[in-house]
Coordinates of N, CA and C in Angstrom, one line a residue:
M1 N 0.5 -1.5 0.2 CA -0.2 0.1 -0.1 C 0.9 0.9 0.3
T2 N 0.8 1.8 -0.4 CA 1.2 3.5 -0.6 C 0.4 3.8 -0.2
P3 N 1.3 5.5 0.5 CA 0.0 6.5 1.5 C -0.4 7.4 0.3
R4 N -1.7 7.9 0.5 CA -2.2 8.8 -0.3 C -2.3 10.0 -0.2
L5 N -3.1 10.2 1.8 CA -2.7 11.8 1.6 C -2.0 12.3 2.3
A6 N -0.9 12.8 3.1 CA 0.6 13.2 3.2 C -0.1 14.3 4.6
S7 N -1.4 14.8 4.7 CA -1.8 15.5 6.0 C -2.8 15.4 6.5
P8 N -4.0 14.4 6.6 CA -5.5 14.2 6.6 C -5.7 15.4 7.6
A9 N -5.0 15.8 8.2 CA -4.5 16.9 9.6 C -5.4 18.3 9.2
K10 N -4.1 18.4 7.9 CA -4.2 19.8 7.6 C -5.8 19.5 6.5
A11 N -6.2 18.7 6.2 CA -6.7 18.4 4.9 C -8.5 18.7 5.7
A12 N -8.5 18.7 7.0 CA -9.8 18.7 7.5 C -9.6 18.8 9.0
P13 N -8.7 20.1 9.1 CA -8.8 20.0 10.8 C -9.5 19.9 11.8
D14 N -10.8 20.8 11.4 CA -11.7 20.9 12.7 C -12.1 19.1 12.7
A15 N -12.5 17.8 11.9 CA -13.2 16.8 12.1 C -11.6 16.4 12.5
Y16 N -11.0 15.8 11.9 CA -9.3 15.2 13.1 C -9.9 16.1 14.4
Q17 N -9.2 17.7 15.1 CA -9.5 17.8 15.8 C -10.7 17.2 16.7
A18 N -12.0 17.2 16.6 CA -13.0 16.6 17.5 C -12.6 14.7 17.4
M19 N -11.9 14.9 16.5 CA -11.7 13.1 17.1 C -10.7 13.5 17.9
L20 N -9.6 13.9 17.1 CA -8.9 14.3 19.4 C -9.2 13.6 20.3
D21 N -10.2 15.3 20.7 CA -11.2 15.8 21.7 C -11.8 14.5 21.9
L22 N -13.1 13.6 21.8 CA -13.5 12.4 21.6 C -12.4 11.6 22.6
E23 N -11.5 11.3 21.8 CA -10.3 10.2 22.5 C -9.7 10.7 23.7
Q24 N -9.6 12.4 23.7 CA -9.0 12.8 25.5 C -10.1 12.5 26.0
T25 N -11.3 12.7 25.9 CA -13.1 12.3 26.7 C -12.8 11.2 27.1
I26 N -12.4 10.4 26.4 CA -12.8 9.0 27.2 C -11.3 8.6 28.5
A27 N -10.4 8.7 27.4 CA -9.0 9.0 28.3 C -9.1 9.8 29.6
A28 N -9.8 10.8 29.8 CA -10.3 11.1 30.9 C -11.2 10.5 32.1
G29 N -12.1 9.7 31.5 CA -13.3 9.4 32.1 C -13.4 8.1 32.6
G30 N -12.1 8.1 33.4 CA -12.0 7.1 34.6 C -11.3 5.1 34.1
L31 N -11.9 5.0 33.1 CA -11.4 3.6 33.2 C -9.8 3.7 32.4
E32 N -9.4 2.9 33.1 CA -7.6 2.1 32.8 C -7.3 2.6 31.6
H33 N -6.2 2.9 31.6 CA -5.9 3.3 30.4 C -5.5 1.5 29.6
S34 N -5.2 0.1 30.6 CA -4.8 -0.6 29.8 C -5.6 -1.3 29.3
L35 N -7.1 -0.7 29.9 CA -8.4 -1.3 29.4 C -8.3 -0.8 27.9
L36 N -8.7 0.3 27.9 CA -9.0 1.0 26.8 C -7.4 0.3 25.5
E37 N -6.4 0.4 25.5 CA -5.8 0.5 24.5 C -6.1 -1.5 24.1
L38 N -6.2 -2.7 25.1 CA -6.7 -3.7 24.6 C -8.4 -3.8 24.2
V39 N -9.6 -2.9 24.0 CA -10.4 -2.4 23.4 C -9.5 -2.4 21.9
K40 N -8.5 -0.9 21.6 CA -8.5 -0.3 20.9 C -7.7 -1.6 20.0
I41 N -6.7 -1.7 20.1 CA -6.0 -2.9 19.8 C -6.7 -4.0 19.2
R42 N -8.0 -4.8 20.2 CA -8.9 -5.9 19.4 C -9.7 -5.5 18.4
V43 N -10.9 -4.0 18.6 CA -10.5 -3.1 17.4 C -10.3 -3.0 16.3
S44 N -9.3 -3.1 16.4 CA -8.1 -3.0 14.7 C -7.5 -4.0 14.6
Q45 N -7.9 -4.6 15.0 CA -7.1 -6.5 14.7 C -8.9 -6.6 13.5
I46 N -9.9 -6.1 14.5 CA -11.0 -6.7 13.5 C -11.0 -5.7 12.4
N47 N -11.0 -4.4 12.3 CA -10.8 -3.9 11.3 C -9.8 -4.1 10.5
G48 N -9.0 -4.6 11.1 CA -7.5 -5.0 10.1 C -6.4 -3.6 9.9
C49 N -6.6 -3.0 10.5 CA -5.7 -2.4 10.7 C -4.7 -2.1 11.1
A50 N -3.5 -2.5 9.9 CA -1.5 -2.8 10.5 C -1.6 -1.4 11.2
Y51 N -1.8 -0.4 11.3 CA -1.2 1.1 11.0 C -1.7 1.3 12.7
C52 N -3.1 1.2 13.1 CA -3.9 0.9 14.5 C -3.3 -0.2 15.5
L53 N -3.2 -1.0 14.8 CA -2.3 -2.3 15.9 C -1.1 -1.8 16.2
H54 N -0.1 -1.7 15.1 CA 1.3 -0.9 15.9 C 1.3 -0.3 16.8
M55 N 0.2 1.5 16.7 CA 0.3 2.1 17.6 C -0.2 1.5 18.7
H56 N -1.2 1.0 18.8 CA -1.6 1.0 19.9 C -1.0 -0.5 20.8
A57 N -0.4 -1.3 20.3 CA 0.2 -2.2 21.0 C 1.4 -1.5 21.2
A58 N 1.9 -1.0 20.5 CA 3.3 0.4 21.0 C 2.8 1.0 22.1
D59 N 1.5 1.7 22.2 CA 1.3 2.5 23.7 C 1.0 1.2 24.9
A60 N 0.4 0.1 24.6 CA -0.1 -0.7 25.8 C 1.1 -1.2 26.2
R61 N 2.4 -1.5 25.5 CA 3.9 -1.8 25.9 C 4.4 -1.3 27.0
K62 N 4.1 0.3 26.3 CA 4.7 2.2 27.5 C 4.1 1.8 28.4
A63 N 3.0 2.0 28.6 CA 1.8 1.0 29.5 C 2.0 -0.1 31.2
G64 N 2.9 -0.7 30.3 CA 3.4 -1.9 30.5 C 2.6 -3.7 30.6
E65 N 2.1 -3.5 29.3 CA 1.4 -4.2 28.3 C 1.9 -5.8 28.7
S66 N 1.5 -7.0 29.2 CA 2.7 -8.0 28.4 C 3.0 -8.5 26.8
E67 N 3.6 -9.0 26.4 CA 4.0 -9.2 25.4 C 3.2 -10.5 25.1
V68 N 3.0 -11.6 25.7 CA 2.5 -12.7 25.7 C 0.5 -12.3 26.0
R69 N 0.1 -11.2 26.5 CA -1.6 -11.1 26.7 C -1.3 -10.4 24.6
L70 N -0.6 -9.1 24.7 CA -1.1 -9.3 23.6 C -0.9 -10.0 22.3
H71 N 0.4 -11.2 22.5 CA 0.0 -11.6 21.1 C -1.3 -12.6 21.8
L72 N -2.1 -13.1 22.9 CA -2.9 -13.6 22.6 C -4.6 -13.2 22.8
L73 N -4.4 -11.6 22.9 CA -5.6 -10.8 22.3 C -6.4 -11.0 21.1
A74 N -5.6 -11.5 19.9 CA -7.0 -12.5 19.0 C -7.5 -13.5 19.8
A75 N -7.5 -14.3 20.3 CA -8.1 -15.7 20.9 C -8.3 -15.3 22.5
W76 N -7.8 -14.2 22.5 CA -8.5 -13.9 24.6 C -10.3 -15.0 24.8
R77 N -10.5 -15.2 24.0 CA -11.5 -15.9 24.9 C -11.2 -17.6 25.6
E78 N -10.2 -18.0 24.3 CA -9.5 -19.1 25.0 C -8.1 -19.1 26.0
S79 N -7.6 -17.8 26.5 CA -6.8 -17.4 27.8 C -7.2 -17.4 29.2
S80 N -6.8 -18.1 30.3 CA -7.2 -17.3 31.5 C -6.9 -15.9 31.5
L81 N -5.7 -15.3 31.1 CA -4.8 -14.5 31.2 C -5.8 -13.1 31.1
F82 N -6.6 -13.0 31.0 CA -7.6 -12.0 31.2 C -9.1 -11.9 32.0
S83 N -9.1 -11.0 32.5 CA -9.7 -10.7 34.1 C -11.2 -10.8 34.0
P84 N -11.7 -10.7 34.6 CA -13.9 -11.2 33.6 C -14.1 -9.7 33.7
R85 N -13.3 -8.3 34.2 CA -13.2 -6.8 34.0 C -13.4 -6.7 31.9
E86 N -12.0 -7.6 31.4 CA -11.1 -7.2 30.4 C -12.4 -8.0 29.4
R87 N -12.8 -9.3 29.9 CA -13.3 -10.6 29.2 C -14.6 -9.7 29.1
A88 N -15.9 -8.5 29.5 CA -16.6 -7.9 29.4 C -16.2 -6.8 28.4
A89 N -15.3 -6.6 28.8 CA -14.8 -5.0 27.8 C -14.7 -5.2 25.8
L90 N -14.1 -6.6 26.1 CA -13.6 -7.5 25.2 C -14.9 -7.8 24.3
T91 N -16.1 -8.4 25.1 CA -17.2 -9.0 24.4 C -18.1 -7.6 24.0
W92 N -18.0 -6.5 24.6 CA -18.8 -5.6 24.2 C -18.3 -4.4 23.2
A93 N -16.8 -4.9 22.7 CA -16.0 -4.3 21.9 C -16.0 -5.2 20.5
E94 N -16.3 -6.1 20.8 CA -16.7 -6.9 19.2 C -18.0 -6.9 19.2
S95 N -19.1 -7.0 20.2 CA -20.5 -7.0 19.7 C -20.9 -5.6 18.6
L96 N -20.1 -4.2 19.5 CA -20.2 -3.3 18.7 C -19.8 -3.1 17.3
Q97 N -19.5 -4.2 17.4 CA -18.7 -4.1 15.8 C -20.1 -4.8 14.6
T98 N -20.8 -5.5 15.2 CA -22.0 -6.5 14.7 C -23.1 -5.3 15.1
Q99 N -23.8 -6.9 16.3 CA -25.0 -6.3 17.2 C -25.5 -6.6 18.3
A100 N -25.0 -5.2 18.6 CA -24.5 -5.9 20.4 C -25.7 -6.0 20.8
S101 N -25.7 -8.0 21.7 CA -27.4 -8.6 22.0 C -26.8 -8.1 24.2
D102 N -28.2 -9.0 24.5 CA -29.0 -8.2 25.7 C -28.2 -9.1 27.0
A103 N -27.5 -10.0 26.2 CA -26.7 -11.2 26.5 C -25.4 -10.3 27.1
D104 N -24.5 -10.0 26.0 CA -23.6 -8.7 25.9 C -23.3 -7.6 27.2
Y105 N -24.3 -7.5 27.0 CA -24.5 -6.0 27.5 C -25.0 -6.1 29.4
A106 N -25.4 -7.8 29.2 CA -25.2 -8.0 31.0 C -24.3 -7.9 31.4
A107 N -23.0 -8.4 30.4 CA -22.1 -8.4 31.6 C -21.0 -7.8 31.6
L108 N -21.2 -6.3 30.4 CA -20.8 -5.0 30.5 C -21.6 -4.6 31.7
K109 N -23.2 -4.4 31.9 CA -23.5 -3.9 32.9 C -22.9 -4.4 34.8
A110 N -22.2 -5.9 34.3 CA -22.0 -6.7 35.8 C -20.8 -6.2 36.2
Q111 N -19.9 -5.6 34.9 CA -18.6 -4.7 35.3 C -18.3 -3.9 35.7
F112 N -19.2 -2.6 35.0 CA -19.0 -0.8 34.4 C -19.9 -0.5 34.9
S113 N -19.3 0.9 36.0 CA -20.8 1.8 36.0 C -21.3 2.5 34.6
E114 N -22.0 2.9 35.2 CA -22.6 3.5 33.9 C -21.7 4.5 32.8
T115 N -21.7 5.7 34.1 CA -20.3 6.3 33.1 C -19.4 5.6 32.4
E116 N -19.0 4.5 33.5 CA -17.8 3.8 31.9 C -19.0 3.1 31.4
Q117 N -19.5 2.2 31.5 CA -20.7 2.1 30.0 C -20.7 2.7 28.9
V118 N -20.8 4.2 29.5 CA -20.7 5.2 28.3 C -19.4 5.3 26.9
N119 N -18.2 5.8 28.3 CA -16.9 5.7 27.6 C -16.4 4.3 26.9
L120 N -17.1 2.8 27.4 CA -16.1 2.2 26.6 C -17.3 2.2 25.1
T121 N -18.3 1.9 25.3 CA -19.1 2.7 24.2 C -18.8 3.5 23.1
R122 N -18.0 4.5 23.7 CA -17.9 5.6 22.7 C -16.3 5.3 21.9
S123 N -15.7 4.4 23.2 CA -14.0 3.9 22.5 C -13.5 3.6 21.3
S124 N -14.6 2.1 21.6 CA -15.3 0.7 20.6 C -15.2 1.6 19.0
P125 N -16.2 2.8 19.0 CA -16.7 2.9 17.9 C -15.6 4.2 17.8
S126 N -15.0 4.4 18.4 CA -14.2 5.6 18.3 C -13.0 5.8 17.2
T127 N -12.7 4.5 17.1 CA -11.4 3.8 17.1 C -12.0 3.4 15.6
T128 N -12.7 3.3 15.4 CA -13.3 2.7 13.8 C -12.7 4.1 13.2
P129 N -13.2 5.7 13.5 CA -13.2 6.1 12.3 C -11.8 6.5 12.2
F130 N -11.0 6.3 13.0 CA -9.5 6.4 13.2 C -9.0 5.5 11.7
T131 N -9.0 4.3 12.0 CA -9.0 3.0 11.3 C -9.4 3.5 9.1
A132 N -10.8 4.1 9.1 CA -11.1 4.5 8.1 C -10.1 5.9 7.8
R133 N -9.4 6.4 8.7 CA -9.5 7.5 8.2 C -7.5 6.9 7.8
Q134 N -7.1 6.5 8.2 CA -5.9 4.8 8.0 C -5.9 4.6 6.8
S135 N -6.8 4.3 6.5 CA -7.4 3.3 5.0 C -7.3 4.7 4.1
C136 N -7.8 5.9 4.2 CA -8.2 6.7 3.6 C -6.6 7.6 3.0
C137 N -5.4 7.4 4.2 CA -4.3 7.6 4.0 C -3.0 7.0 4.0
A138 N -3.5 5.4 3.8 CA -3.0 3.9 3.8 C -1.1 4.4 4.6
S139 N -1.9 5.0 5.8 CA -0.5 5.2 6.7 C 0.2 3.8 6.8
M140 N 1.6 3.7 7.1 CA 2.1 2.6 7.3 C 2.5 2.9 8.2
P141 N 2.3 1.0 9.0 CA 2.6 0.6 10.5 C 4.2 1.1 10.1
G142 N 4.7 1.0 11.4 CA 6.3 2.4 11.8 C 6.2 3.8 11.6
C143 N 5.5 4.2 11.0 CA 5.4 5.7 10.2 C 4.5 6.4 11.5
I144 N 4.1 6.2 12.5 CA 3.9 6.9 13.7 C 4.7 8.3 14.2
A145 N 5.9 8.0 14.4 CA 6.4 9.5 14.9 C 6.4 10.5 13.6
N146 N 6.5 9.7 12.6 CA 6.4 10.7 11.0 C 4.9 11.6 11.2
M147 N 4.0 10.6 11.1 CA 2.2 11.3 11.2 C 2.0 12.4 12.2
A148 N 2.8 11.7 13.2 CA 2.1 12.4 14.6 C 3.4 13.9 14.3
T149 N 4.3 13.9 13.7 CA 5.0 15.3 13.3 C 4.5 16.1 12.4
K150 N 3.7 15.6 11.5 CA 3.2 15.9 9.7 C 2.0 16.4 10.8
A151 N 1.0 15.8 11.6 CA -0.5 16.7 12.5 C -0.1 17.2 12.9
L152 N 1.0 17.7 13.6 CA 1.3 19.0 14.3 C 1.7 20.3 13.4
K153 N 2.2 19.9 11.9 CA 2.9 21.0 10.8 C 1.5 21.9 10.6

């Protein structure tokens, strides 16, 4: 894949800023950073976005996430390494990519407050516009620092 748009942040700065503002609001909403990164990685796996996978895995590593859990995330249902809270979040994130069931919501409700439910619900779909942005721009994995520098110019 070859890069397409040089700087989507320059092309549509208001839209890009709105997405960043949503991300900052979710990050400040009380959910654990490690949990949000797991959700973002899982949604990126489902969406097939190599750029997002690279970025969120790097962020998760910086926050102390283990390599073993990162490697097993695609098969988290088969692993005992994820807590009931993480399992509920991952189930919910996956179900939001298709059709969320009452059973999935019940699992979420058992682990998260109403505020956390809203923030978690917003965190999963908020990853999708970034994935679409990367598809439009054809950003390549490994160029995160370069993209961030360009966005700020």
